[in-house]
mmCIF file of C-alpha atoms and ligand atoms in Angstrom:
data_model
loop_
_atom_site.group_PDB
_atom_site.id
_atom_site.type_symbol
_atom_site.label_atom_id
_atom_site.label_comp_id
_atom_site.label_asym_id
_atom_site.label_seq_id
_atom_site.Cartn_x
_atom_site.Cartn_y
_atom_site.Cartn_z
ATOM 1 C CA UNK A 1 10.623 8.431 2.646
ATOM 2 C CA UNK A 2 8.810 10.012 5.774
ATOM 3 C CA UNK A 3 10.568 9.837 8.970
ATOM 4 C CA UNK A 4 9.153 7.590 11.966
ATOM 5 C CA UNK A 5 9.512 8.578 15.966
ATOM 6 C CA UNK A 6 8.837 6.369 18.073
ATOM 7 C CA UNK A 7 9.810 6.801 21.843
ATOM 8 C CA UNK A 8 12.769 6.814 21.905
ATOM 9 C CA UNK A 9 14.221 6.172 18.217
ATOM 10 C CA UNK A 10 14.076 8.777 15.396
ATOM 11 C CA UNK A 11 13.854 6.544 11.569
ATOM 12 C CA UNK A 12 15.219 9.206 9.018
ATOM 13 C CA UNK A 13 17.035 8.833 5.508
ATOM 14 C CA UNK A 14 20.434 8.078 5.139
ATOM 15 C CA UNK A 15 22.775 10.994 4.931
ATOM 16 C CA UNK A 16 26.173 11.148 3.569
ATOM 17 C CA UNK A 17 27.496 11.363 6.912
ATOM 18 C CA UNK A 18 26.091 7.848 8.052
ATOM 19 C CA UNK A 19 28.791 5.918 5.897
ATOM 20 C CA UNK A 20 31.170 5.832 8.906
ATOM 21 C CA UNK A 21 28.268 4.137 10.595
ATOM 22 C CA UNK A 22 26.803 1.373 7.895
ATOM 23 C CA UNK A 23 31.307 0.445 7.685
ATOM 24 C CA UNK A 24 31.463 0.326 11.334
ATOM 25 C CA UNK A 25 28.337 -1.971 10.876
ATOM 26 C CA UNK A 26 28.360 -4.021 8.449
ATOM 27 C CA UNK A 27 32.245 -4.650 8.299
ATOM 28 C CA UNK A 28 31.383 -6.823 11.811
ATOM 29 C CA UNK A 29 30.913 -10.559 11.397
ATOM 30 C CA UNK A 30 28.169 -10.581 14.023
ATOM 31 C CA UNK A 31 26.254 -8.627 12.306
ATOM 32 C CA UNK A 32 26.500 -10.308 8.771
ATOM 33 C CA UNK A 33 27.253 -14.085 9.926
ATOM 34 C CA UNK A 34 23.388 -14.667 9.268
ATOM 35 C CA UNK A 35 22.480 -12.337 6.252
ATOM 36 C CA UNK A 36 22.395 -13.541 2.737
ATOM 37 C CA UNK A 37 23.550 -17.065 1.590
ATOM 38 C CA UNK A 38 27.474 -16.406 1.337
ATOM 39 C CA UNK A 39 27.854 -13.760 4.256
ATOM 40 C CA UNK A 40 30.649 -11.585 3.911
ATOM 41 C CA UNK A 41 31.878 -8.655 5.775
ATOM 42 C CA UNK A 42 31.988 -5.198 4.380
ATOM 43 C CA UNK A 43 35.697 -4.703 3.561
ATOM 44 C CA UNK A 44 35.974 -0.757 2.569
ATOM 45 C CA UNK A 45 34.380 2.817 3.057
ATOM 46 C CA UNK A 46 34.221 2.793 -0.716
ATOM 47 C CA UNK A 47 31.551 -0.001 -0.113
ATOM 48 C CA UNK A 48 30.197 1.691 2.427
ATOM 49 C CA UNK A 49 29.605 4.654 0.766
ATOM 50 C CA UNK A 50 28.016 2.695 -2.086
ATOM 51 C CA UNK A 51 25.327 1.084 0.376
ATOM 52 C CA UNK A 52 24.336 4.216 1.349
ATOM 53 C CA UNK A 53 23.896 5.662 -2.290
ATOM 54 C CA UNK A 54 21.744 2.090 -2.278
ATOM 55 C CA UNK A 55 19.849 2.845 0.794
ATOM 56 C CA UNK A 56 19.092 6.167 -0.487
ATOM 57 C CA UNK A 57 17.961 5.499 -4.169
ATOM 58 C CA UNK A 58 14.395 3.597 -2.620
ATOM 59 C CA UNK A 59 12.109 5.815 -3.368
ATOM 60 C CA UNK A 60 8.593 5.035 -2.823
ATOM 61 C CA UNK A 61 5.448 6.042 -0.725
ATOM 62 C CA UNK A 62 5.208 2.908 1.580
ATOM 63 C CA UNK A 63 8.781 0.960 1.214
ATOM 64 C CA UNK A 64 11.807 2.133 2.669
ATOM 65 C CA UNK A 65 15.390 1.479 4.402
ATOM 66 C CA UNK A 66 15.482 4.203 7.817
ATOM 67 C CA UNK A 67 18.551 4.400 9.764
ATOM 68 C CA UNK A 68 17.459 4.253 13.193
ATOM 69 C CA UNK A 69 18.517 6.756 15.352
ATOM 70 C CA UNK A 70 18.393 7.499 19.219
ATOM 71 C CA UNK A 71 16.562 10.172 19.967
ATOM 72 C CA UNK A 72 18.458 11.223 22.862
ATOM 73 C CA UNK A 73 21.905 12.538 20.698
ATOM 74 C CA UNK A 74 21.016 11.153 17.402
ATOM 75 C CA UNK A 75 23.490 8.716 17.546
ATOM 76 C CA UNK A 76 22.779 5.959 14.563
ATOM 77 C CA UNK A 77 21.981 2.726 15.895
ATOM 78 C CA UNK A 78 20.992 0.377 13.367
ATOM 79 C CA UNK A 79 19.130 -0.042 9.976
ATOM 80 C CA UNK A 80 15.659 -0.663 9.333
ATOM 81 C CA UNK A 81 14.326 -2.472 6.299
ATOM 82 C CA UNK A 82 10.774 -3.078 4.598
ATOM 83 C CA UNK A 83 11.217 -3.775 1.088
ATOM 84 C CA UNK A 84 9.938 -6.384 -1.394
ATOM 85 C CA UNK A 85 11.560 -9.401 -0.615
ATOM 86 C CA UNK A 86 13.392 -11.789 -4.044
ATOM 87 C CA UNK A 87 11.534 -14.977 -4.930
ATOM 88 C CA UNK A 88 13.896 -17.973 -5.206
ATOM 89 C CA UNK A 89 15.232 -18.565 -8.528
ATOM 90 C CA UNK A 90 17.463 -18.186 -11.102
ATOM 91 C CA UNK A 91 20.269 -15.762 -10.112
ATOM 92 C CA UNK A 92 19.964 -12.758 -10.385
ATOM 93 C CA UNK A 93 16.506 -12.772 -7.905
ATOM 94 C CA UNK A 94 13.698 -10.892 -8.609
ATOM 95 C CA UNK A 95 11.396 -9.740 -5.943
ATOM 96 C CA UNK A 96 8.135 -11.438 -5.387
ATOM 97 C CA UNK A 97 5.152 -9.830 -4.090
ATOM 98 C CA UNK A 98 5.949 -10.352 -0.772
ATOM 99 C CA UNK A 99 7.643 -7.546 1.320
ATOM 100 C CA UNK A 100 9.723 -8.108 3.526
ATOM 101 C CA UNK A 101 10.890 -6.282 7.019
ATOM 102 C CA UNK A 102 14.433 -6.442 8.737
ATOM 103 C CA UNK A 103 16.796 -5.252 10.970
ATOM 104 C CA UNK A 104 20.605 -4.573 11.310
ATOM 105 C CA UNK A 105 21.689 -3.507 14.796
ATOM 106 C CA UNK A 106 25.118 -2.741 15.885
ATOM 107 C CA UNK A 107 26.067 -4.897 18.814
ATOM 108 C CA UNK A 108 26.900 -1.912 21.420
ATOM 109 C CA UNK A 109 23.053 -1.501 21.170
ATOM 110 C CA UNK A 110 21.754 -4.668 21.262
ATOM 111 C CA UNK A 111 19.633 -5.350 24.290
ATOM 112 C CA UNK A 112 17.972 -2.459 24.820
ATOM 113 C CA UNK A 113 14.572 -3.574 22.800
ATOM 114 C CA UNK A 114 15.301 -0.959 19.669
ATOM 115 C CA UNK A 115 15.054 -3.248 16.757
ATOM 116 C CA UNK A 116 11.776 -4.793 18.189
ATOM 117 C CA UNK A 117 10.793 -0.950 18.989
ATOM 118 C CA UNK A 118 12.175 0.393 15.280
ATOM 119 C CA UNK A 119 10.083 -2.657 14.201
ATOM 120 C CA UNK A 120 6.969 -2.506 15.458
ATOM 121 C CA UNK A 121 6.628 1.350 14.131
ATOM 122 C CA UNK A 122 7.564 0.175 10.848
ATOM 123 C CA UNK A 123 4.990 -2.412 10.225
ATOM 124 C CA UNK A 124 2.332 0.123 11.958
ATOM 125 C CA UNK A 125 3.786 2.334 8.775
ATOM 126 C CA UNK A 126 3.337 -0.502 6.804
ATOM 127 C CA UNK A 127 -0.373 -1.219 7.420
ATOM 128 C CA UNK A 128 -1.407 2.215 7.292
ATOM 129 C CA UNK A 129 0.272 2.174 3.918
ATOM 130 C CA UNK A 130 -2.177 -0.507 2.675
ATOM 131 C CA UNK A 131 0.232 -3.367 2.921
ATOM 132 C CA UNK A 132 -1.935 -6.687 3.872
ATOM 133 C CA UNK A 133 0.807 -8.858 5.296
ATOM 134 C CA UNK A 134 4.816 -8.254 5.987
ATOM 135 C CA UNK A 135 6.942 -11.130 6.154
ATOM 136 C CA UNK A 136 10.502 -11.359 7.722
ATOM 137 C CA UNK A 137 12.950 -14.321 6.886
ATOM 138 C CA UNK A 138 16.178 -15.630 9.015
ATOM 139 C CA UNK A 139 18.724 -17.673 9.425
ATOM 140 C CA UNK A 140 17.296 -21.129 11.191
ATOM 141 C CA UNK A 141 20.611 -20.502 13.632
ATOM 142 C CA UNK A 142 19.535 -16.563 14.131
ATOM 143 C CA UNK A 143 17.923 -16.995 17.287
ATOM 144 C CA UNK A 144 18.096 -13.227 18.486
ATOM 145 C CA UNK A 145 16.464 -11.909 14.957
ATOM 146 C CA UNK A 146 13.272 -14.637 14.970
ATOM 147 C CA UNK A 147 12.897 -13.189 18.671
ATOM 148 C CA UNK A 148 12.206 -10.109 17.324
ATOM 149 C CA UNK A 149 9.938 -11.452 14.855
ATOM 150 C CA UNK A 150 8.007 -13.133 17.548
ATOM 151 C CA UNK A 151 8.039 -9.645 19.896
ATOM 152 C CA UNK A 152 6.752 -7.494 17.037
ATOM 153 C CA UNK A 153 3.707 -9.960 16.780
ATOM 154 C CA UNK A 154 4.855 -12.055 13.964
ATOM 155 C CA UNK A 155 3.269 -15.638 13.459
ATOM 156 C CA UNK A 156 6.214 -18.524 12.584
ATOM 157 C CA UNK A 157 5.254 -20.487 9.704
ATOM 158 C CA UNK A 158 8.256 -22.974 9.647
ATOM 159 C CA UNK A 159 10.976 -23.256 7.377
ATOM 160 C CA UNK A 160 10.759 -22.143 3.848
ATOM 161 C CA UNK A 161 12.357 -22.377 0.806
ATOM 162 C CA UNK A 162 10.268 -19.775 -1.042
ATOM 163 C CA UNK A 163 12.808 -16.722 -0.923
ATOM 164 C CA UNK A 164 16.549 -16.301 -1.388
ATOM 165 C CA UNK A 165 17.274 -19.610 -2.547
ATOM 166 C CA UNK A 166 17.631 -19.960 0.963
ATOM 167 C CA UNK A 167 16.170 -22.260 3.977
ATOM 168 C CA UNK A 168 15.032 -19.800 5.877
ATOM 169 C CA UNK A 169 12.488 -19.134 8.903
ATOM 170 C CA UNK A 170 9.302 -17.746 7.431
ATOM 171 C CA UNK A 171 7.084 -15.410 9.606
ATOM 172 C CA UNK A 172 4.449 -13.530 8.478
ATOM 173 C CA UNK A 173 1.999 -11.056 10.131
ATOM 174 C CA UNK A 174 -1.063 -9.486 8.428
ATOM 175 C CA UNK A 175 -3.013 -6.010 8.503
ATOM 176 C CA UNK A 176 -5.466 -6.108 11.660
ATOM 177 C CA UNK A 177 -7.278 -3.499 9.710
ATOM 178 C CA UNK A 178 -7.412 -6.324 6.851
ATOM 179 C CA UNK A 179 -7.825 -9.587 9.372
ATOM 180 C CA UNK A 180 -10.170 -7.844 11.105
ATOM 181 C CA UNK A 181 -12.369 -7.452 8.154
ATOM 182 C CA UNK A 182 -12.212 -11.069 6.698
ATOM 183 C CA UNK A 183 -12.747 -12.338 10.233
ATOM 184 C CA UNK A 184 -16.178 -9.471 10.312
ATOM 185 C CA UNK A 185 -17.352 -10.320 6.974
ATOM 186 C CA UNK A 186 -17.050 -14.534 8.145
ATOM 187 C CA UNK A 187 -19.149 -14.074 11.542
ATOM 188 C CA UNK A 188 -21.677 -12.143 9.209
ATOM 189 C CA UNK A 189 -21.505 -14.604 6.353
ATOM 190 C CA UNK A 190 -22.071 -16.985 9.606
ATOM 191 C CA UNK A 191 -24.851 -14.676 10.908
ATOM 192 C CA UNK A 192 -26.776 -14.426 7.202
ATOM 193 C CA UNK A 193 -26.838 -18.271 6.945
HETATM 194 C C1 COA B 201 18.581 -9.293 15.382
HETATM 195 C C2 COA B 201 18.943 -8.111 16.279
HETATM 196 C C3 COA B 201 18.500 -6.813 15.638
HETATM 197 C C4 COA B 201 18.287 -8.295 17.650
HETATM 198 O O1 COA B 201 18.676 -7.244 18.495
HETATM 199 P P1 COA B 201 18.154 -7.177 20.003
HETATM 200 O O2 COA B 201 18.705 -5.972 20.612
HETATM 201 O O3 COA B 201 18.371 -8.504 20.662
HETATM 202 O O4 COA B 201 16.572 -7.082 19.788
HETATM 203 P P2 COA B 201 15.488 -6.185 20.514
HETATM 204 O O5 COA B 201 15.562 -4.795 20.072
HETATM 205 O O6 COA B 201 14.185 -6.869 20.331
HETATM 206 O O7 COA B 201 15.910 -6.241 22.030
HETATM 207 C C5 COA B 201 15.559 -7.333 22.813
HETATM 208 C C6 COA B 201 16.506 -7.453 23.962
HETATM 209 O O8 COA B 201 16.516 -6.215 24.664
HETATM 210 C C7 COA B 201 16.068 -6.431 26.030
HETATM 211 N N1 COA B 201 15.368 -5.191 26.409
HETATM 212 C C8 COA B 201 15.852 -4.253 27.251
HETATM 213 N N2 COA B 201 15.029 -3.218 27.326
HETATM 214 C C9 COA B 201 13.966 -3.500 26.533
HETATM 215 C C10 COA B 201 12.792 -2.807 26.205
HETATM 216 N N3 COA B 201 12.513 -1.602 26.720
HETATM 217 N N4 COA B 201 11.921 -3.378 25.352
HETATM 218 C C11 COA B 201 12.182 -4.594 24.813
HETATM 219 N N5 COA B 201 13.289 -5.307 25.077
HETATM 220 C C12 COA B 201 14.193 -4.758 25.937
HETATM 221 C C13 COA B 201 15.269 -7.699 25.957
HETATM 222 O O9 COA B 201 15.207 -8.343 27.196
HETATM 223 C C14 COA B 201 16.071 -8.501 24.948
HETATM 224 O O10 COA B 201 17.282 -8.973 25.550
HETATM 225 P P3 COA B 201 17.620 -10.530 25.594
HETATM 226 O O11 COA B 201 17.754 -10.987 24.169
HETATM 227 O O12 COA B 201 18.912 -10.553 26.343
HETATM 228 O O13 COA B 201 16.459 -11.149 26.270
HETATM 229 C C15 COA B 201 20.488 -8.073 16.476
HETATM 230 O O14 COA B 201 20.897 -9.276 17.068
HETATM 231 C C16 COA B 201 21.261 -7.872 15.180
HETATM 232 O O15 COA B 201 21.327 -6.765 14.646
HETATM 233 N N6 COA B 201 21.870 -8.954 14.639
HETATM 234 C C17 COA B 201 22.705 -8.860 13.470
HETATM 235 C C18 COA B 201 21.932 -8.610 12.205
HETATM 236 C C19 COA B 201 20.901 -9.673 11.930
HETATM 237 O O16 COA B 201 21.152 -10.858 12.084
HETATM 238 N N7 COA B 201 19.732 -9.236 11.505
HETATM 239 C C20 COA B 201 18.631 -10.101 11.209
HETATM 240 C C21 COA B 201 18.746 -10.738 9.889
HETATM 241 S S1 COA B 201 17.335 -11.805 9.608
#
């Protein structure tokens, strides 16, 4: 997984080191009172330590799960997500072709525009990947995180029952490289009639 600076964030892999972090994040209710259908808080380092070994184990060329660092003193911030997102279904889900991007910030650094900055160098990573759209699901109550969505330049199609067995808030944004062409090859189609 290739690392991703932006101005003032660093992306990297997870290290062993981070599991202090992802407990000290994820064990907080505010940060998992709108993820998944049953949220629950992480209880354990154990667990913690296990997420990370999860985080880690992605290995591909365009998909991957950073933890977002400040540049500044490297302090870890948050976690940034683009990975295939699961189809609803019969339990256990399996991922659809969609993929998905996300964002877990801790609360002493929300407010500072990072997950919308983390974000939007992601989905640049993304399209120059070859990816032709991204989508990003929330909670209907997560206000802050469908802000983000909207920030980043993602387009709210409603509510949507497509993924997680979940209601959910559907945007979606496509490549401009890709748009750009269907929207070229239309005006000429236009043009040639
Ligand atoms: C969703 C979440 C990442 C949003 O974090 P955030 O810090 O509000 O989002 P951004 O990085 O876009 O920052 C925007 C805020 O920073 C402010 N800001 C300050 N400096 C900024 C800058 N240079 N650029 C952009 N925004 C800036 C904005 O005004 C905005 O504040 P406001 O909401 O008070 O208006 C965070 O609430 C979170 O981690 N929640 C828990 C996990 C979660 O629910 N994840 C989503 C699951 S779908």
């Amino acid at each position: 997984m290739e690392k991703i600076t932006t101005e003032r964030l660093v992306l990297r892999p997870w290290e062993d080191s981070d599991v202090d972090f992802v407990y000290d994040l994820y064990s907080r209710w505010v940060v998992q009172r709108f993820i998944g259908t049953e949220p629950r808080v992480m209880e354990s380092l154990a667990e913690a330590a296990e997420r990370v070994r999860r985080f880690q184990a992605i290995e591909h060329p365009v998909h991957g799960i950073w933890a977002v660092t400040r540049k500044t003193d490297g302090l870890a911030v948050g976690t940034l997500l683009l990975k295939p997102i699961p189809a609803s279904g019969e339990e256990p889900l399996t991922a659809s072709d969609d993929v998905e991007i996300g964002w877990h910030f801790h609360p002493d650094h929300w407010g500072n525009g990072y997950a919308s900055e983390a974000a939007t160098a992601v989905l640049e990573h993304a399209f120059e990947g070859g990816l032709d759209h991204v989508v990003a699901v929330t909670n209907p109550a997560n206000e802050a995180s469908q802000s983000v969505c909207r920030r980043i330049g993602m387009e709210h199609k409603g509510q949507s029952k497509k993924y997680y067995n979940a209601t959910c808030e559907l945007f979606e944004v496509e490549n401009p490289a890709t748009a750009k062409n269907t929207a070229a090859a239309s005006i000429s189609g236009g043009v040639a009639l």
